XYZ file of C-alpha atoms in Angstrom:
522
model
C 213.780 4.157 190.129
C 212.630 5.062 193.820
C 213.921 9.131 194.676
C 213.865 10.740 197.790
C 212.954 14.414 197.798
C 213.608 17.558 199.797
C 209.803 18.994 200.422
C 208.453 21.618 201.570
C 204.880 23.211 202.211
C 203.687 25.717 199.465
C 200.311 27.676 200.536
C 199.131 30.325 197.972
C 195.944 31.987 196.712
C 193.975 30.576 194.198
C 190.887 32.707 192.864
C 188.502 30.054 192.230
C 185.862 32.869 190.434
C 184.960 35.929 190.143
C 181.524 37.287 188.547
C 179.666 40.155 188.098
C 176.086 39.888 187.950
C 172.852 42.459 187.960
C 169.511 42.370 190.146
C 166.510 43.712 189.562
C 164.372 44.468 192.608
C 160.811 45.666 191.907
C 158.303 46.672 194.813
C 155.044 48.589 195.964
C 155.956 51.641 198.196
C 152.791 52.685 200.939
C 152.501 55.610 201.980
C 151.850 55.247 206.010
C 148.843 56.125 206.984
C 150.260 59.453 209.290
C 151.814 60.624 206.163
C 150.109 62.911 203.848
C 148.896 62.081 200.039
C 151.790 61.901 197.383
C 151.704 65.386 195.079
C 155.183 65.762 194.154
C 158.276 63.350 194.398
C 161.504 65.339 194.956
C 163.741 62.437 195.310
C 163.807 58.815 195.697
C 167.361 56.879 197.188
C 168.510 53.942 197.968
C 171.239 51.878 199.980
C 171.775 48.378 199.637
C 172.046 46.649 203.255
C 173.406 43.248 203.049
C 172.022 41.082 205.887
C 173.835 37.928 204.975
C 176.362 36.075 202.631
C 176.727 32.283 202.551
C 179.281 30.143 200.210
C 177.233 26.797 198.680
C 177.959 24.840 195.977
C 178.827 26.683 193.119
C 176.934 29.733 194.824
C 176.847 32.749 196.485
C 173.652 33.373 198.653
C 173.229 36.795 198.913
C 170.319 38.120 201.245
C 169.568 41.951 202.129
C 167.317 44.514 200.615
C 167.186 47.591 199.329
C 166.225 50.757 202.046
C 164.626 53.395 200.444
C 164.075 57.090 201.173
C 161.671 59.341 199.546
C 160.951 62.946 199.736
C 158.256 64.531 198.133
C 155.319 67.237 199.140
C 152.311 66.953 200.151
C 149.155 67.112 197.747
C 147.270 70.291 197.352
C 149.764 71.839 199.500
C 153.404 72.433 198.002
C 154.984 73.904 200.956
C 154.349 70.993 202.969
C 157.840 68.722 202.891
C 157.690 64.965 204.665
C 159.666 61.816 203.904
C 158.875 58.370 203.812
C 161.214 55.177 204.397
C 160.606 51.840 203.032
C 162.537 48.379 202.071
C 162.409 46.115 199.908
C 163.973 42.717 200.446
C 165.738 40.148 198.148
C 167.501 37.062 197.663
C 169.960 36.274 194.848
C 172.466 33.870 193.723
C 175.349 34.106 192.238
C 176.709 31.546 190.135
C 180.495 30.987 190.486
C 181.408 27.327 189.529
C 184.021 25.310 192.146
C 182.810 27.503 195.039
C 182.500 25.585 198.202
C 181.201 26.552 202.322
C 184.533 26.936 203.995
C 186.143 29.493 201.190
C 186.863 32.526 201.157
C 184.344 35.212 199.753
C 184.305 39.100 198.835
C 180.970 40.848 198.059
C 180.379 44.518 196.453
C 176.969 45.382 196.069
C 176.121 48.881 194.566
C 173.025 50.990 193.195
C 172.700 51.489 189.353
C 169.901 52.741 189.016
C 166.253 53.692 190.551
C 163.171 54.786 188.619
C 159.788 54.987 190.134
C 155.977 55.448 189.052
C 153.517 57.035 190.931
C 150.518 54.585 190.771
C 148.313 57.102 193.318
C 148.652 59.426 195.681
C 148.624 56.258 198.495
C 151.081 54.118 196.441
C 154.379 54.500 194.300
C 156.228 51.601 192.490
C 160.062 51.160 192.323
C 162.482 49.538 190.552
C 165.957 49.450 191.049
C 169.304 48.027 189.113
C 171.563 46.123 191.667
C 175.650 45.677 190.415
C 176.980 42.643 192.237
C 180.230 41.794 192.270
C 181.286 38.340 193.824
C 184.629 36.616 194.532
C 185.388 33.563 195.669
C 189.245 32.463 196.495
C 190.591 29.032 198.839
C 194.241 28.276 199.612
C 195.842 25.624 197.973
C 197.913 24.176 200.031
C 201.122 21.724 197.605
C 204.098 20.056 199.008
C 206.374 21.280 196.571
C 209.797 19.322 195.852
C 212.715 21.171 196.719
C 215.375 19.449 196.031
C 216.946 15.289 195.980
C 218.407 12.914 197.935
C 221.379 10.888 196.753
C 221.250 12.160 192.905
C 224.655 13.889 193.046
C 224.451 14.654 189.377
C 221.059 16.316 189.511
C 220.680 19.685 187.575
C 218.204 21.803 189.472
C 216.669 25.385 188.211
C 215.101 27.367 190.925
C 213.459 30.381 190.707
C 212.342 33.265 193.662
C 208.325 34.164 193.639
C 205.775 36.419 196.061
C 203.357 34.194 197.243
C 200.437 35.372 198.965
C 199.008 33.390 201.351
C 195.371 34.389 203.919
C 195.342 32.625 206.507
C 191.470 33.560 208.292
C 189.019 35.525 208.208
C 186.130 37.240 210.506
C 183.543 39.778 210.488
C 181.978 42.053 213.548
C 179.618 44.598 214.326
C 179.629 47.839 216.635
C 177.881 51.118 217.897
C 179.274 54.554 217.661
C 177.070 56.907 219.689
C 177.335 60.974 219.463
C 175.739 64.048 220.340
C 175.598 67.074 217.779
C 174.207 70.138 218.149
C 173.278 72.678 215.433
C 175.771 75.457 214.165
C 174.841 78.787 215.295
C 173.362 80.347 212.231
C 171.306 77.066 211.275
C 167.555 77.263 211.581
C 166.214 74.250 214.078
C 165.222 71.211 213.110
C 161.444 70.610 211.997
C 161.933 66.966 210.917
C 164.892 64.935 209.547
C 164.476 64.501 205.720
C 166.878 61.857 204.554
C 170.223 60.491 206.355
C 173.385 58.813 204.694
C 176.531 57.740 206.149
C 179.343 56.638 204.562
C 182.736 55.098 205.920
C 186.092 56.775 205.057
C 189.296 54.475 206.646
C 192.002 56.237 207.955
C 194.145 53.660 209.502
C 193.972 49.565 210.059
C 196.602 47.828 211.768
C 196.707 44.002 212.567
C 197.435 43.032 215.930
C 197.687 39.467 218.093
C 193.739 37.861 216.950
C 192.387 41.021 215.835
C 192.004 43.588 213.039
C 191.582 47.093 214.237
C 190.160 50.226 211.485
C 190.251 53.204 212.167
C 188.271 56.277 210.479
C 185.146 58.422 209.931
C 181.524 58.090 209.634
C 180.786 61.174 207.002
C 177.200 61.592 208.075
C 175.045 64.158 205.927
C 171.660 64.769 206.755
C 168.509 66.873 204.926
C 166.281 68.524 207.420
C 163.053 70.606 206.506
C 162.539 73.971 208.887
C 160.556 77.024 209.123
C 162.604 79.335 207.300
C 160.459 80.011 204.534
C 162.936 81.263 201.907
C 165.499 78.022 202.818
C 162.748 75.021 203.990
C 165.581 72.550 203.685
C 169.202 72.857 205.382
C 172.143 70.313 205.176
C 174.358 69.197 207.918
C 177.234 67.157 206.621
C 179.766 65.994 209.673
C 182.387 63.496 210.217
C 182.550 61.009 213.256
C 185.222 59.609 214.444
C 185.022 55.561 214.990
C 187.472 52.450 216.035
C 186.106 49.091 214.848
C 187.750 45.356 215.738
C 187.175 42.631 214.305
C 188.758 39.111 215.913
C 190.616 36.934 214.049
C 192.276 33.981 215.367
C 195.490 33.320 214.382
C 196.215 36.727 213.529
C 199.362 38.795 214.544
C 201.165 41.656 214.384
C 203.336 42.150 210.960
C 200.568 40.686 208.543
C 198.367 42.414 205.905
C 194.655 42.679 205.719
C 191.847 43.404 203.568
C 188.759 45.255 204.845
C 185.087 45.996 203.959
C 183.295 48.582 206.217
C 180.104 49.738 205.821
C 177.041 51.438 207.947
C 174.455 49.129 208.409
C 172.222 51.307 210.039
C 172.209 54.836 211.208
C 169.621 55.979 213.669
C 169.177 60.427 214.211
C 167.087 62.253 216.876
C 166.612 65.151 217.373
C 166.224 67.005 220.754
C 165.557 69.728 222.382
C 168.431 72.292 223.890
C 168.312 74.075 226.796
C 165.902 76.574 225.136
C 163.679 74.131 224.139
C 165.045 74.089 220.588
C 165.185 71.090 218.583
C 168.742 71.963 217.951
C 170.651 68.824 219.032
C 170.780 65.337 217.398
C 171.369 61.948 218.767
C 173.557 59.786 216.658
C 173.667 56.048 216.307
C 175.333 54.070 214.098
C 175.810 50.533 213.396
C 178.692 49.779 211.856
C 179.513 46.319 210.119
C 182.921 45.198 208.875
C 184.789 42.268 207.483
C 188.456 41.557 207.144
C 190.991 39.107 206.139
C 194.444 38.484 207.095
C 197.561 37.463 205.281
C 201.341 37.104 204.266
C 202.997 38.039 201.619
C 206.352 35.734 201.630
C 209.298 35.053 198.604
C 210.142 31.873 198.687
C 212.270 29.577 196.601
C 210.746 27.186 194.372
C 211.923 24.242 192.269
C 210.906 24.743 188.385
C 212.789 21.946 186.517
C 215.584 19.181 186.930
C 217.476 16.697 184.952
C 220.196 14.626 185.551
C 222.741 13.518 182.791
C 222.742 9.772 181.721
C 218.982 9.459 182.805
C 215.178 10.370 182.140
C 213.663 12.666 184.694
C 209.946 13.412 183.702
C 208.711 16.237 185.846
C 205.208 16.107 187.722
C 204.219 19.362 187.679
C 201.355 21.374 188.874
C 200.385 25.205 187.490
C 199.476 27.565 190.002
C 198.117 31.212 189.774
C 200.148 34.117 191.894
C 198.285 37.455 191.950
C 200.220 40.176 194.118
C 199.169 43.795 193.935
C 201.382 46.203 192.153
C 200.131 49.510 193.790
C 197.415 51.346 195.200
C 197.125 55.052 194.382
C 194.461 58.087 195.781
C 193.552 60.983 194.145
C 190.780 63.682 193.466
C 188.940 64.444 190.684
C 186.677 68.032 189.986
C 183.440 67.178 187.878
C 181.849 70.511 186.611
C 178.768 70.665 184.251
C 176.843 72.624 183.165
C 173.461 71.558 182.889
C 170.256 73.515 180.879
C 166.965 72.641 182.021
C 164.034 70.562 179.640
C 160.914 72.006 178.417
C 159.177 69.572 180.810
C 160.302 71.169 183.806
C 159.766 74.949 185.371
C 162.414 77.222 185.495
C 164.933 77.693 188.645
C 164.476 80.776 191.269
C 166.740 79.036 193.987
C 168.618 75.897 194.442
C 168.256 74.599 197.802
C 169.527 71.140 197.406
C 172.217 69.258 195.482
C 173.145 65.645 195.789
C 175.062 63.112 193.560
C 176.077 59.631 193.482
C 178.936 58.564 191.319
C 177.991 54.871 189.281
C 181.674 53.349 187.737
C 180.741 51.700 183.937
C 184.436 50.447 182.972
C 187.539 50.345 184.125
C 190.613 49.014 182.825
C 194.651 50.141 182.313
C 195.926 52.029 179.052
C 199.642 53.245 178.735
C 200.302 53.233 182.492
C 197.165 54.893 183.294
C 194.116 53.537 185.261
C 190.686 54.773 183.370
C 187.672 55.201 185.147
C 184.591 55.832 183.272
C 181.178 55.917 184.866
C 177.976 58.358 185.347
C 177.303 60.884 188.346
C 173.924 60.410 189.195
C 172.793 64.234 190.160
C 169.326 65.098 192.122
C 168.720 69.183 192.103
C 165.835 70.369 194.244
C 165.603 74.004 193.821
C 162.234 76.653 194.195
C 160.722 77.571 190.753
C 160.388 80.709 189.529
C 156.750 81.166 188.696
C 153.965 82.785 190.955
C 153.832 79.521 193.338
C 157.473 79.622 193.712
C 156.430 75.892 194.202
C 159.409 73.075 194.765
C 160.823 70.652 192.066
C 163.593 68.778 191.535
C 165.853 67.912 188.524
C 167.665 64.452 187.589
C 170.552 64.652 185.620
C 173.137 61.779 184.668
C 176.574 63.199 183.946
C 179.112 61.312 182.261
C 182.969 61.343 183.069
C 186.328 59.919 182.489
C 188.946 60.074 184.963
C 192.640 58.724 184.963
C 195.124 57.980 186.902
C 199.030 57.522 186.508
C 200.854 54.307 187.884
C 204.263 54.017 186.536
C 204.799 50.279 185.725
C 201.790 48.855 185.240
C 200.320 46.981 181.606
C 197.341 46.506 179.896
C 197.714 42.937 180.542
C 197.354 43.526 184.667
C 193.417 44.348 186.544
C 192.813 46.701 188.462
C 189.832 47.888 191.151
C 188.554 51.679 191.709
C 186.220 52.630 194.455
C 184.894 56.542 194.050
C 183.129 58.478 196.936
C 182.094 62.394 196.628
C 183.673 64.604 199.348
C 182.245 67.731 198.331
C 179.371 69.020 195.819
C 178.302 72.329 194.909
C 175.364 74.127 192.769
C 174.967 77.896 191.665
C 172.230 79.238 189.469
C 173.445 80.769 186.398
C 170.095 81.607 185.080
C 166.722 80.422 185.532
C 167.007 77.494 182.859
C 170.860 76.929 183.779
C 173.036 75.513 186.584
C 176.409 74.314 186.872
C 177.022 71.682 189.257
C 181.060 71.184 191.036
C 181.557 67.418 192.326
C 185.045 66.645 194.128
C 185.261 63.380 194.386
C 187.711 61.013 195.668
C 189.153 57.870 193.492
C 190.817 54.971 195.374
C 192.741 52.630 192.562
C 194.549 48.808 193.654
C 196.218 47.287 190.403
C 197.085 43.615 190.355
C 199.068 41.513 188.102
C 198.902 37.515 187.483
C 200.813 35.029 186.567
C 201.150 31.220 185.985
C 203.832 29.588 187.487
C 204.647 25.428 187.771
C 205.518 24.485 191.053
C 207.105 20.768 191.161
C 205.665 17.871 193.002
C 207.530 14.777 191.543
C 209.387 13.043 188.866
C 209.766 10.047 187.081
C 213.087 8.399 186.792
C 214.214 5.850 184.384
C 217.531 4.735 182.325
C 218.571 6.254 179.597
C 218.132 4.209 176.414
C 218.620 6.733 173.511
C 220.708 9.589 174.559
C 222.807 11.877 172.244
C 226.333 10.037 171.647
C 229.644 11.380 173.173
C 231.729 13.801 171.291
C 231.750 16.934 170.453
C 229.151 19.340 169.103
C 228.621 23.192 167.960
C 225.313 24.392 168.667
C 224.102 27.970 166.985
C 221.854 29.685 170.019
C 217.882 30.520 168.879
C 215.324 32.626 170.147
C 214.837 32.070 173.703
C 217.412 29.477 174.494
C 219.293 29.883 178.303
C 222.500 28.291 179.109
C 220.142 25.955 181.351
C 217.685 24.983 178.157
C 220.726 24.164 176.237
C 222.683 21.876 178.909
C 218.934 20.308 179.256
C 218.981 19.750 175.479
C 222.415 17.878 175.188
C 221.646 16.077 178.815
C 224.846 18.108 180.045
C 225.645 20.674 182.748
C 225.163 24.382 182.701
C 229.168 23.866 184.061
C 230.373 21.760 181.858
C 229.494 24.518 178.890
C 230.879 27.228 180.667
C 234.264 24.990 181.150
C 234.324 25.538 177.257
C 232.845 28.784 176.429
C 233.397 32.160 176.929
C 230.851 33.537 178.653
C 230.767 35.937 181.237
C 228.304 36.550 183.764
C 225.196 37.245 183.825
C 225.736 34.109 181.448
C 223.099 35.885 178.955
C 223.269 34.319 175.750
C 221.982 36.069 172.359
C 220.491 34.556 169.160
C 223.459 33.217 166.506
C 225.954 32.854 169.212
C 228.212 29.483 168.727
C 228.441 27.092 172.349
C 230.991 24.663 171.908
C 229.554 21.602 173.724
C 231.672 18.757 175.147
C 230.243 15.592 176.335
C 231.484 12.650 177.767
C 229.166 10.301 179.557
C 229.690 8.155 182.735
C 227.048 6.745 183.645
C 226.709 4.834 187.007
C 223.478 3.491 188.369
């Protein structure tokens, strides 16, 4: 039997993959040849810069490298502090089945870990531990039945669900250009050690075919000077940037998703009006992407029948993800850490610097759990005769949670951490104790499975439950609308004869009288 429907357009999310891979990167590190010998390595960093990201057949492309900075002192002469910068390039894949070009793609990209060997005084070899994390999502796009055309006796059960829906996506780069100059009190700059820069969003709006973030560049920079009991100083400072990123098709009153990062920071220092190298140009290139969409409830069809025939639903399973909510807090680390045999005692600590690494992460009685490692690097003067410079690495474990009322075990979540303050004080010459604050940014998400209708099948009844009258004893699970659907009836038709009061809530043992009477017209 031919039916007409109702239809209507169903868009919604579907996460085609998501995997987590590692990458090792291995490479030779020369020293330039206006840089003095290697004698001691104080610290060796590195950022991941992501130059590009392509979707391919069951791929993600990655290509970038890893930018290193090391500081270290100059052979035969301990006093003598310089820096080297290097990179080391890479190209990896990773494998997420059903991706396609055209769909939509996340990428996190992180530093595990680094390790290093000096091979000579010319040459040092690194290896580094790259966490990937790739997702892949594409909008499936259903015309979903919503209802029939001239099947007056059609029993319909609808239901009211979140859908979220992105409609395009974009990415952009800019330049944020300042001027700083020195603190009074700060020793001037000799030469610029090591620079980081990391993004902190304050504010993104989307307007008419744009996204536009707002927020800080926290820049902190090592510099070496002349004062000889503090050769080092730090500078830590926040800029303040605005970065767009067109969209088409984008207006005011959707959401979006952004990923910001510093591609590349450029610092110079210059003289003042005393001839002081006191004041630092700052460049910094900023990258971003973004994605836009809606979050709408619509109404969807789940099920139909019609009494006196056979309707056998065409249906189609769909995932909805929605996020549940997205919390920000601050954590204090504190250790206290005793120094090995292997290395000389403290006199000063003159630099402190950690990186936080997240292991696991997952929900336990309405708490979000973050475990991971903070990554410490201590350079500090010894205390024997040389009062020479060395540094300490230290990984320090931690667990961190976070309360979100309503959430279970059964839902995901995503944490990103980032340090906003670290301190270091000398307790005695084999002891420190080292004070992170850092800052914990948690989304949970929940999923679900839900059948959206495309069709049905229609045919005479042949073998249908006889007329009469029956008593039915209600079991586990049953509705009003299962029941009516398993004696071909209507949901009205048992109310007519039953006592039951709205909500219309039945409960296991409870006795439907059920009444039927079929005419049957075709």
């Amino acid at each position: 039997m031919a039916v007409e429907y109702i239809r209507d357009v169903l868009k919604v999310d579907q996460v085609v993959g998501q995997e987590m891979s590692q990458v090792l990167i291995e490479g030779d590190v020369i020293v330039p040849e206006s840089k003095p010998d290697i004698g001691k390595i104080l610290d060796v960093s590195g950022a991941v810069v992501l130059n590009s990201k392509e979707l391919i057949q069951d791929r993600v492309m990655v290509e970038g490298g890893v930018r290193y900075n090391i500081i270290y002192t100059g052979e035969g002469d301990d006093e003598l502090i310089d820096n080297m910068e290097d990179e080391t390039g890479f190209t990896h894949y990773i494998e997420i089945p059903g991706a396609k070009p055209g769909m939509m793609s996340v990428l996190k990209c992180e530093v595990e870990h680094i390790e290093y060997e000096i091979v000579n005084s010319r040459k040092l070899n690194i290896k580094t531990v790259l966490n990937m994390d790739g997702k892949v999502s594409s909008v499936l796009q259903l015309e979903a039945v919503q209802g029939f055309r001239d099947l007056p006796d059609v029993q319909v059960l609808k239901d009211r669900i979140k859908v979220v829906s992105s409609r395009e996506q974009g990415s952009s780069q800019s330049i944020v250009r300042e001027d700083l100059e020195l603190e009074d009190g700060l020793p001037s700059i000799q030469k610029i050690l090591k620079k980081d820069a990391h993004i902190k969003i304050k504010d993104k709006q989307v307007a008419d075919n744009r996204v536009i973030i707002q927020g800080n560049i926290n820049i902190r920079l090592l510099y070496s000077c002349e004062d000889q009991n503090e050769p080092i100083q730090n500078i830590s400072y926040d800029m303040p940037f605005t970065h767009t990123i067109d969209i088409m098709g984008a207006y005011q009153g959707m959401d979006c998703s952004e990923n910001v990062w510093v591609q590349e920071l450029f610092v110079e220092p210059r003289e003042d009006i005393n001839g002081e190298l006191r004041i630092l140009s700052i460049e910094a290139v900023i990258s971003g992407e973004a994605q836009v969409f809606e979050t709408d409830e619509q109404e969807i069809l789940v099920d139909a029948y019609c009494p006196g025939m056979v309707m056998e639903p065409k249906n189609k399973k769909v995932k909805l993800t929605q996020v549940v909510d997205e919390k920000q807090d601050q954590t204090v680390i504190k250790e206290v850490i005793t120094f090995p045999d292997t290395v000389p005692r403290a006199e000063q600590v003159l630099h402190t610097e950690v990186r936080p690494v997240i292991t696991d992460q997952y929900i336990s009685d309405e708490r979000v759990i973050i475990e991971g490692v903070l990554v410490s690097n201590i350079i500090y003067r010894s205390a024997d005769v040389s009062a020479e410079l060395a540094s300490l690495k230290e990984d320090i474990p931690f667990r961190h949670s976070m309360d979100v009322q309503g959430i279970t075990e059964d839902m995901d979540c995503s944490s990103q951490l980032m340090v906003e303050h670290v301190s270091c004080s000398l307790i005695a010459p084999d002891q420190v104790e080292l004070r992170a604050v850092v800052a914990a940014q948690v989304s949970v998400f929940s999923s679900s499975e839900q059948e959206v209708m495309l069709g049905v099948d229609v045919k005479e009844a042949e073998d249908l439950k006889d007329s009469g009258i029956y008593i039915y004893f209600v079991q586990p699970g049953d509705s009003l609308w299962s029941v009516a659907k398993k004696y071909n009836t209507t949901t009205d038709n048992i109310l007519k004869f039953n006592n039951i009061e709205e909500p219309y809530v039945l409960h296991t043992g409870d006795k439907l009288l059920i009444y039927k009477k079929l005419e049957v017209t075709l």
